[in-house]
C-alpha cells in the first residue's frame, strides 16, 4: 500500500508521497512515487502514483517514452508540448487506458485486477496551477476551492486533519506542515505506509521546481512536529469537560 496527498493553494501546490511498497510482511521495498517533469519558464508537472507498482511504473515509462520519441516526431503529443493541464490530465488518462488494454485482461483473468490511481498537478504557461485525481479507468476529477486536496492509497487515517484544516489561502509552508501531520497520523496507524517521505512545494508562476526534500526517519523537523502534535492533542483533551450522565 502507499499514501500520497496533494493540496492546491492560491500560492501554488504541495505534493507528498511515502516510498514503501510491500507484497507481504516479509517483502518490503522502497520506490519513489513522485515523478516530475519541467521546462523551466514554461511548465512544471508532478505525478503521484499509487496501486500496483508494475502498472504505475508502466504508465510513467510510457509518458517518458512519448517525450523521448518527440525528438523524431515533434508533432506527437507529449507532456512537454501539451497546451493545458486539462489536456495533460487527459493525456495521462490515455496512458492509463493504454496500459490497461495491454495488461488488464491478464490481471482480470488472474483475479488480481487493474489497480492504479494518480494525482497530477502543475502549471503550464499563464494558466493557474491545477490539480487532478486520475482513476484506474483513465477518467479524472479536478480540485476546487471547496475540495482543495486529493489523497490516494491508504488515505483514511490522514483525512480527518485535512478535512478540518486545509484551506486554499494557506501558505506553502503551512500546507507542508499540515500534510506531514497527515502522514504522521497515517504512519502511526498503518504499517503498509512507511518513510522516507518525498515532498515537493511548487510556487505559483515560478514554472520551476525549487523546493523538494526527502524526509527520513531521523529528520529533526518531522520528529519535533510529531512530538509537538501529540503534546498539543493531549493538552486539548484535558481541557475539554468530561462526559457525565
mmCIF file of C-alpha atoms in Angstrom:
data_model
loop_
_atom_site.group_PDB
_atom_site.id
_atom_site.type_symbol
_atom_site.label_atom_id
_atom_site.label_comp_id
_atom_site.label_asym_id
_atom_site.label_seq_id
_atom_site.Cartn_x
_atom_site.Cartn_y
_atom_site.Cartn_z
ATOM 1 C CA UNK A 1 0.000 0.000 0.000
ATOM 2 C CA UNK A 2 1.017 3.631 -0.099
ATOM 3 C CA UNK A 3 -0.141 7.117 0.814
ATOM 4 C CA UNK A 4 0.003 10.145 -1.472
ATOM 5 C CA UNK A 5 -1.558 13.571 -0.962
ATOM 6 C CA UNK A 6 -1.564 16.888 -2.812
ATOM 7 C CA UNK A 7 -3.035 20.275 -1.935
ATOM 8 C CA UNK A 8 -3.943 23.103 -4.316
ATOM 9 C CA UNK A 9 -3.392 26.585 -2.879
ATOM 10 C CA UNK A 10 -3.707 30.149 -4.093
ATOM 11 C CA UNK A 11 0.080 30.326 -3.737
ATOM 12 C CA UNK A 12 0.852 27.048 -5.523
ATOM 13 C CA UNK A 13 0.801 23.307 -4.915
ATOM 14 C CA UNK A 14 2.197 20.879 -2.333
ATOM 15 C CA UNK A 15 2.721 17.164 -3.041
ATOM 16 C CA UNK A 16 3.906 14.301 -0.827
ATOM 17 C CA UNK A 17 4.177 10.520 -1.028
ATOM 18 C CA UNK A 18 5.701 7.748 1.010
ATOM 19 C CA UNK A 19 8.109 5.269 -0.582
ATOM 20 C CA UNK A 20 7.055 1.900 0.853
ATOM 21 C CA UNK A 21 5.814 -0.965 -1.262
ATOM 22 C CA UNK A 22 5.107 -4.450 0.042
ATOM 23 C CA UNK A 23 3.853 -7.817 -1.051
ATOM 24 C CA UNK A 24 3.561 -9.248 2.445
ATOM 25 C CA UNK A 25 5.180 -8.605 5.796
ATOM 26 C CA UNK A 26 8.499 -10.096 4.680
ATOM 27 C CA UNK A 27 8.739 -8.453 1.246
ATOM 28 C CA UNK A 28 9.120 -4.695 1.701
ATOM 29 C CA UNK A 29 10.932 -2.303 -0.621
ATOM 30 C CA UNK A 30 11.248 1.397 -1.375
ATOM 31 C CA UNK A 31 10.284 3.059 -4.660
ATOM 32 C CA UNK A 32 9.841 6.729 -5.498
ATOM 33 C CA UNK A 33 6.199 7.597 -6.196
ATOM 34 C CA UNK A 34 6.700 11.291 -7.005
ATOM 35 C CA UNK A 35 7.521 11.899 -10.674
ATOM 36 C CA UNK A 36 8.290 15.348 -12.080
ATOM 37 C CA UNK A 37 8.676 16.954 -15.495
ATOM 38 C CA UNK A 38 9.657 20.554 -16.145
ATOM 39 C CA UNK A 39 10.701 23.023 -18.793
ATOM 40 C CA UNK A 40 11.982 25.962 -16.788
ATOM 41 C CA UNK A 41 9.968 29.071 -17.529
ATOM 42 C CA UNK A 42 7.326 27.102 -19.454
ATOM 43 C CA UNK A 43 5.802 24.254 -17.446
ATOM 44 C CA UNK A 44 6.008 22.078 -14.343
ATOM 45 C CA UNK A 45 4.118 18.803 -13.882
ATOM 46 C CA UNK A 46 4.114 16.482 -10.867
ATOM 47 C CA UNK A 47 2.571 12.999 -10.812
ATOM 48 C CA UNK A 48 1.921 10.900 -7.690
ATOM 49 C CA UNK A 49 1.239 7.185 -8.121
ATOM 50 C CA UNK A 50 -0.439 4.510 -6.008
ATOM 51 C CA UNK A 51 -1.559 0.947 -6.618
ATOM 52 C CA UNK A 52 0.037 -1.953 -8.469
ATOM 53 C CA UNK A 53 3.676 -0.875 -8.875
ATOM 54 C CA UNK A 54 4.198 -2.639 -12.201
ATOM 55 C CA UNK A 55 1.209 -0.810 -13.680
ATOM 56 C CA UNK A 56 2.052 2.649 -12.352
ATOM 57 C CA UNK A 57 5.665 2.264 -13.465
ATOM 58 C CA UNK A 58 4.452 1.262 -16.931
ATOM 59 C CA UNK A 59 2.298 4.394 -17.144
ATOM 60 C CA UNK A 60 5.236 6.623 -16.163
ATOM 61 C CA UNK A 61 7.526 4.798 -18.592
ATOM 62 C CA UNK A 62 5.035 5.301 -21.416
ATOM 63 C CA UNK A 63 4.828 9.039 -20.653
ATOM 64 C CA UNK A 64 8.633 9.272 -20.689
ATOM 65 C CA UNK A 65 8.872 7.287 -23.941
ATOM 66 C CA UNK A 66 6.462 9.690 -25.598
ATOM 67 C CA UNK A 67 8.696 12.601 -24.603
ATOM 68 C CA UNK A 68 11.810 10.827 -25.904
ATOM 69 C CA UNK A 69 10.120 9.942 -29.193
ATOM 70 C CA UNK A 70 9.172 13.588 -29.756
ATOM 71 C CA UNK A 71 12.733 14.214 -30.951
ATOM 72 C CA UNK A 72 11.876 12.101 -34.010
ATOM 73 C CA UNK A 73 8.237 13.214 -34.223
ATOM 74 C CA UNK A 74 7.998 16.806 -32.906
ATOM 75 C CA UNK A 75 4.247 16.956 -33.546
ATOM 76 C CA UNK A 76 3.478 13.885 -31.440
ATOM 77 C CA UNK A 77 1.554 14.811 -28.276
ATOM 78 C CA UNK A 78 3.522 14.527 -25.025
ATOM 79 C CA UNK A 79 3.751 16.231 -21.639
ATOM 80 C CA UNK A 80 6.262 18.771 -22.956
ATOM 81 C CA UNK A 81 4.080 20.155 -25.739
ATOM 82 C CA UNK A 82 0.552 19.690 -24.434
ATOM 83 C CA UNK A 83 -1.243 23.082 -24.192
ATOM 84 C CA UNK A 84 -3.034 22.915 -20.803
ATOM 85 C CA UNK A 85 -3.221 20.996 -17.544
ATOM 86 C CA UNK A 86 -6.647 19.667 -18.521
ATOM 87 C CA UNK A 87 -5.132 18.197 -21.678
ATOM 88 C CA UNK A 88 -2.245 16.842 -19.583
ATOM 89 C CA UNK A 89 -4.731 15.048 -17.314
ATOM 90 C CA UNK A 90 -6.444 13.570 -20.386
ATOM 91 C CA UNK A 91 -3.029 12.532 -21.742
ATOM 92 C CA UNK A 92 -2.171 10.683 -18.524
ATOM 93 C CA UNK A 93 -5.634 9.099 -18.565
ATOM 94 C CA UNK A 94 -4.971 7.897 -22.114
ATOM 95 C CA UNK A 95 -1.674 6.362 -20.952
ATOM 96 C CA UNK A 96 -3.516 4.559 -18.135
ATOM 97 C CA UNK A 97 -6.027 3.172 -20.653
ATOM 98 C CA UNK A 98 -3.222 2.084 -22.986
ATOM 99 C CA UNK A 99 -1.526 0.089 -20.208
ATOM 100 C CA UNK A 100 -4.880 -1.269 -19.104
ATOM 101 C CA UNK A 101 -5.538 -2.530 -22.632
ATOM 102 C CA UNK A 102 -2.225 -4.419 -22.556
ATOM 103 C CA UNK A 103 -2.175 -5.817 -19.027
ATOM 104 C CA UNK A 104 -5.818 -5.607 -17.944
ATOM 105 C CA UNK A 105 -7.129 -8.872 -19.432
ATOM 106 C CA UNK A 106 -4.348 -10.980 -17.875
ATOM 107 C CA UNK A 107 -4.814 -9.309 -14.496
ATOM 108 C CA UNK A 108 -8.578 -9.791 -14.612
ATOM 109 C CA UNK A 109 -8.101 -13.442 -15.564
ATOM 110 C CA UNK A 110 -5.882 -13.955 -12.527
ATOM 111 C CA UNK A 111 -8.390 -12.045 -10.336
ATOM 112 C CA UNK A 112 -5.661 -9.537 -9.443
ATOM 113 C CA UNK A 113 -7.461 -6.666 -11.121
ATOM 114 C CA UNK A 114 -6.102 -3.474 -12.636
ATOM 115 C CA UNK A 115 -5.386 -1.146 -9.706
ATOM 116 C CA UNK A 116 -3.654 2.157 -10.127
ATOM 117 C CA UNK A 117 -4.515 5.738 -9.216
ATOM 118 C CA UNK A 118 -2.745 9.016 -9.806
ATOM 119 C CA UNK A 119 -2.638 12.654 -8.751
ATOM 120 C CA UNK A 120 -1.443 15.104 -11.405
ATOM 121 C CA UNK A 121 -0.740 18.739 -10.683
ATOM 122 C CA UNK A 122 1.255 21.591 -12.079
ATOM 123 C CA UNK A 123 1.207 24.733 -14.159
ATOM 124 C CA UNK A 124 1.563 25.355 -17.880
ATOM 125 C CA UNK A 125 2.318 28.887 -19.049
ATOM 126 C CA UNK A 126 -0.052 31.612 -17.802
ATOM 127 C CA UNK A 127 -2.711 29.119 -16.745
ATOM 128 C CA UNK A 128 -3.156 28.951 -12.937
ATOM 129 C CA UNK A 129 -1.904 25.820 -11.161
ATOM 130 C CA UNK A 130 -4.390 22.934 -11.354
ATOM 131 C CA UNK A 131 -4.736 19.580 -9.614
ATOM 132 C CA UNK A 132 -6.416 16.373 -10.828
ATOM 133 C CA UNK A 133 -7.088 12.900 -9.474
ATOM 134 C CA UNK A 134 -6.951 10.237 -12.194
ATOM 135 C CA UNK A 135 -8.613 6.866 -11.675
ATOM 136 C CA UNK A 136 -7.625 3.416 -12.917
ATOM 137 C CA UNK A 137 -10.182 3.741 -15.732
ATOM 138 C CA UNK A 138 -8.425 6.876 -17.015
ATOM 139 C CA UNK A 139 -11.155 9.363 -16.085
ATOM 140 C CA UNK A 140 -10.461 12.163 -13.594
ATOM 141 C CA UNK A 141 -11.764 14.977 -11.397
ATOM 142 C CA UNK A 142 -10.281 18.388 -10.584
ATOM 143 C CA UNK A 143 -9.634 20.021 -7.213
ATOM 144 C CA UNK A 144 -11.715 23.085 -6.297
ATOM 145 C CA UNK A 145 -11.724 25.715 -3.547
ATOM 146 C CA UNK A 146 -14.310 23.602 -1.702
ATOM 147 C CA UNK A 147 -12.196 20.434 -2.095
ATOM 148 C CA UNK A 148 -8.593 21.662 -2.424
ATOM 149 C CA UNK A 149 -6.817 18.360 -1.751
ATOM 150 C CA UNK A 150 -6.661 14.826 -3.109
ATOM 151 C CA UNK A 151 -5.431 11.598 -1.492
ATOM 152 C CA UNK A 152 -4.726 8.193 -2.999
ATOM 153 C CA UNK A 153 -3.689 4.944 -1.364
ATOM 154 C CA UNK A 154 -4.141 4.441 2.386
ATOM 155 C CA UNK A 155 -5.834 7.782 2.983
ATOM 156 C CA UNK A 156 -8.389 7.276 5.755
ATOM 157 C CA UNK A 157 -6.070 7.945 8.725
ATOM 158 C CA UNK A 158 -4.714 11.206 7.328
ATOM 159 C CA UNK A 159 -8.002 12.592 6.028
ATOM 160 C CA UNK A 160 -9.633 13.976 9.216
ATOM 161 C CA UNK A 161 -6.986 16.641 9.847
ATOM 162 C CA UNK A 162 -7.050 17.689 6.183
ATOM 163 C CA UNK A 163 -10.844 17.975 6.279
ATOM 164 C CA UNK A 164 -10.650 20.250 9.325
ATOM 165 C CA UNK A 165 -7.688 22.448 8.419
ATOM 166 C CA UNK A 166 -6.956 22.552 4.660
ATOM 167 C CA UNK A 167 -7.706 25.918 3.021
ATOM 168 C CA UNK A 168 -6.626 27.351 -0.366
ATOM 169 C CA UNK A 169 -5.416 30.500 1.424
ATOM 170 C CA UNK A 170 -2.666 28.642 3.333
ATOM 171 C CA UNK A 171 0.999 29.404 2.785
ATOM 172 C CA UNK A 172 3.080 26.653 1.211
ATOM 173 C CA UNK A 173 4.968 26.029 4.462
ATOM 174 C CA UNK A 174 1.699 25.784 6.393
ATOM 175 C CA UNK A 175 0.326 23.302 3.881
ATOM 176 C CA UNK A 176 3.517 21.229 4.053
ATOM 177 C CA UNK A 177 3.205 21.123 7.855
ATOM 178 C CA UNK A 178 -0.426 20.008 7.544
ATOM 179 C CA UNK A 179 0.434 17.286 5.042
ATOM 180 C CA UNK A 180 3.239 15.970 7.251
ATOM 181 C CA UNK A 181 0.844 15.815 10.213
ATOM 182 C CA UNK A 182 -1.475 13.827 7.971
ATOM 183 C CA UNK A 183 1.424 11.458 7.284
ATOM 184 C CA UNK A 184 2.239 11.225 10.996
ATOM 185 C CA UNK A 185 -1.301 10.005 11.725
ATOM 186 C CA UNK A 186 -1.113 7.500 8.873
ATOM 187 C CA UNK A 187 2.304 6.162 9.856
ATOM 188 C CA UNK A 188 1.098 5.563 13.428
ATOM 189 C CA UNK A 189 -1.940 3.578 12.293
ATOM 190 C CA UNK A 190 -0.852 1.636 9.206
ATOM 191 C CA UNK A 191 2.326 -0.376 8.716
ATOM 192 C CA UNK A 192 1.889 -0.516 4.945
ATOM 193 C CA UNK A 193 2.883 3.168 4.735
ATOM 194 C CA UNK A 194 6.498 3.941 5.527
ATOM 195 C CA UNK A 195 9.246 6.525 5.371
ATOM 196 C CA UNK A 196 11.066 8.177 3.779
ATOM 197 C CA UNK A 197 8.547 10.733 2.515
ATOM 198 C CA UNK A 198 9.142 12.734 -0.657
ATOM 199 C CA UNK A 199 7.677 16.242 -0.553
ATOM 200 C CA UNK A 200 7.524 18.901 -3.283
ATOM 201 C CA UNK A 201 6.448 22.533 -2.861
ATOM 202 C CA UNK A 202 5.626 24.379 -6.072
ATOM 203 C CA UNK A 203 5.392 28.193 -6.003
ATOM 204 C CA UNK A 204 2.775 29.656 -8.321
ATOM 205 C CA UNK A 205 4.113 31.223 -11.538
ATOM 206 C CA UNK A 206 7.699 30.147 -10.804
ATOM 207 C CA UNK A 207 7.472 27.492 -13.564
ATOM 208 C CA UNK A 208 10.353 25.740 -11.840
ATOM 209 C CA UNK A 209 10.885 23.208 -9.047
ATOM 210 C CA UNK A 210 12.980 24.755 -6.293
ATOM 211 C CA UNK A 211 11.724 23.148 -3.098
ATOM 212 C CA UNK A 212 11.971 19.353 -2.894
ATOM 213 C CA UNK A 213 13.044 17.161 0.010
ATOM 214 C CA UNK A 214 13.176 13.524 1.086
ATOM 215 C CA UNK A 215 12.292 13.215 4.764
ATOM 216 C CA UNK A 216 13.884 10.264 6.566
ATOM 217 C CA UNK A 217 13.010 8.615 9.875
ATOM 218 C CA UNK A 218 15.574 10.688 11.789
ATOM 219 C CA UNK A 219 14.557 14.048 10.280
ATOM 220 C CA UNK A 220 14.672 16.588 13.110
ATOM 221 C CA UNK A 221 11.750 18.694 11.907
ATOM 222 C CA UNK A 222 9.462 15.692 11.431
ATOM 223 C CA UNK A 223 10.307 14.260 14.868
ATOM 224 C CA UNK A 224 9.660 17.617 16.556
ATOM 225 C CA UNK A 225 6.425 18.038 14.600
ATOM 226 C CA UNK A 226 5.184 14.618 15.699
ATOM 227 C CA UNK A 227 6.032 15.196 19.360
ATOM 228 C CA UNK A 228 4.534 18.701 19.381
ATOM 229 C CA UNK A 229 1.310 17.465 17.808
ATOM 230 C CA UNK A 230 0.962 14.630 20.330
ATOM 231 C CA UNK A 231 1.543 17.051 23.219
ATOM 232 C CA UNK A 232 -0.964 19.549 21.793
ATOM 233 C CA UNK A 233 -3.651 16.870 21.403
ATOM 234 C CA UNK A 234 -3.152 15.637 24.959
ATOM 235 C CA UNK A 235 -3.354 19.179 26.312
ATOM 236 C CA UNK A 236 -6.506 19.933 24.308
ATOM 237 C CA UNK A 237 -8.069 16.676 25.503
ATOM 238 C CA UNK A 238 -7.507 17.503 29.172
ATOM 239 C CA UNK A 239 -9.161 20.924 28.748
ATOM 240 C CA UNK A 240 -12.436 19.523 27.409
ATOM 241 C CA UNK A 241 -15.136 18.912 30.020
ATOM 242 C CA UNK A 242 -15.629 15.253 30.925
ATOM 243 C CA UNK A 243 -18.763 13.420 29.832
ATOM 244 C CA UNK A 244 -21.365 12.863 32.533
ATOM 245 C CA UNK A 245 -24.883 11.401 32.516
#
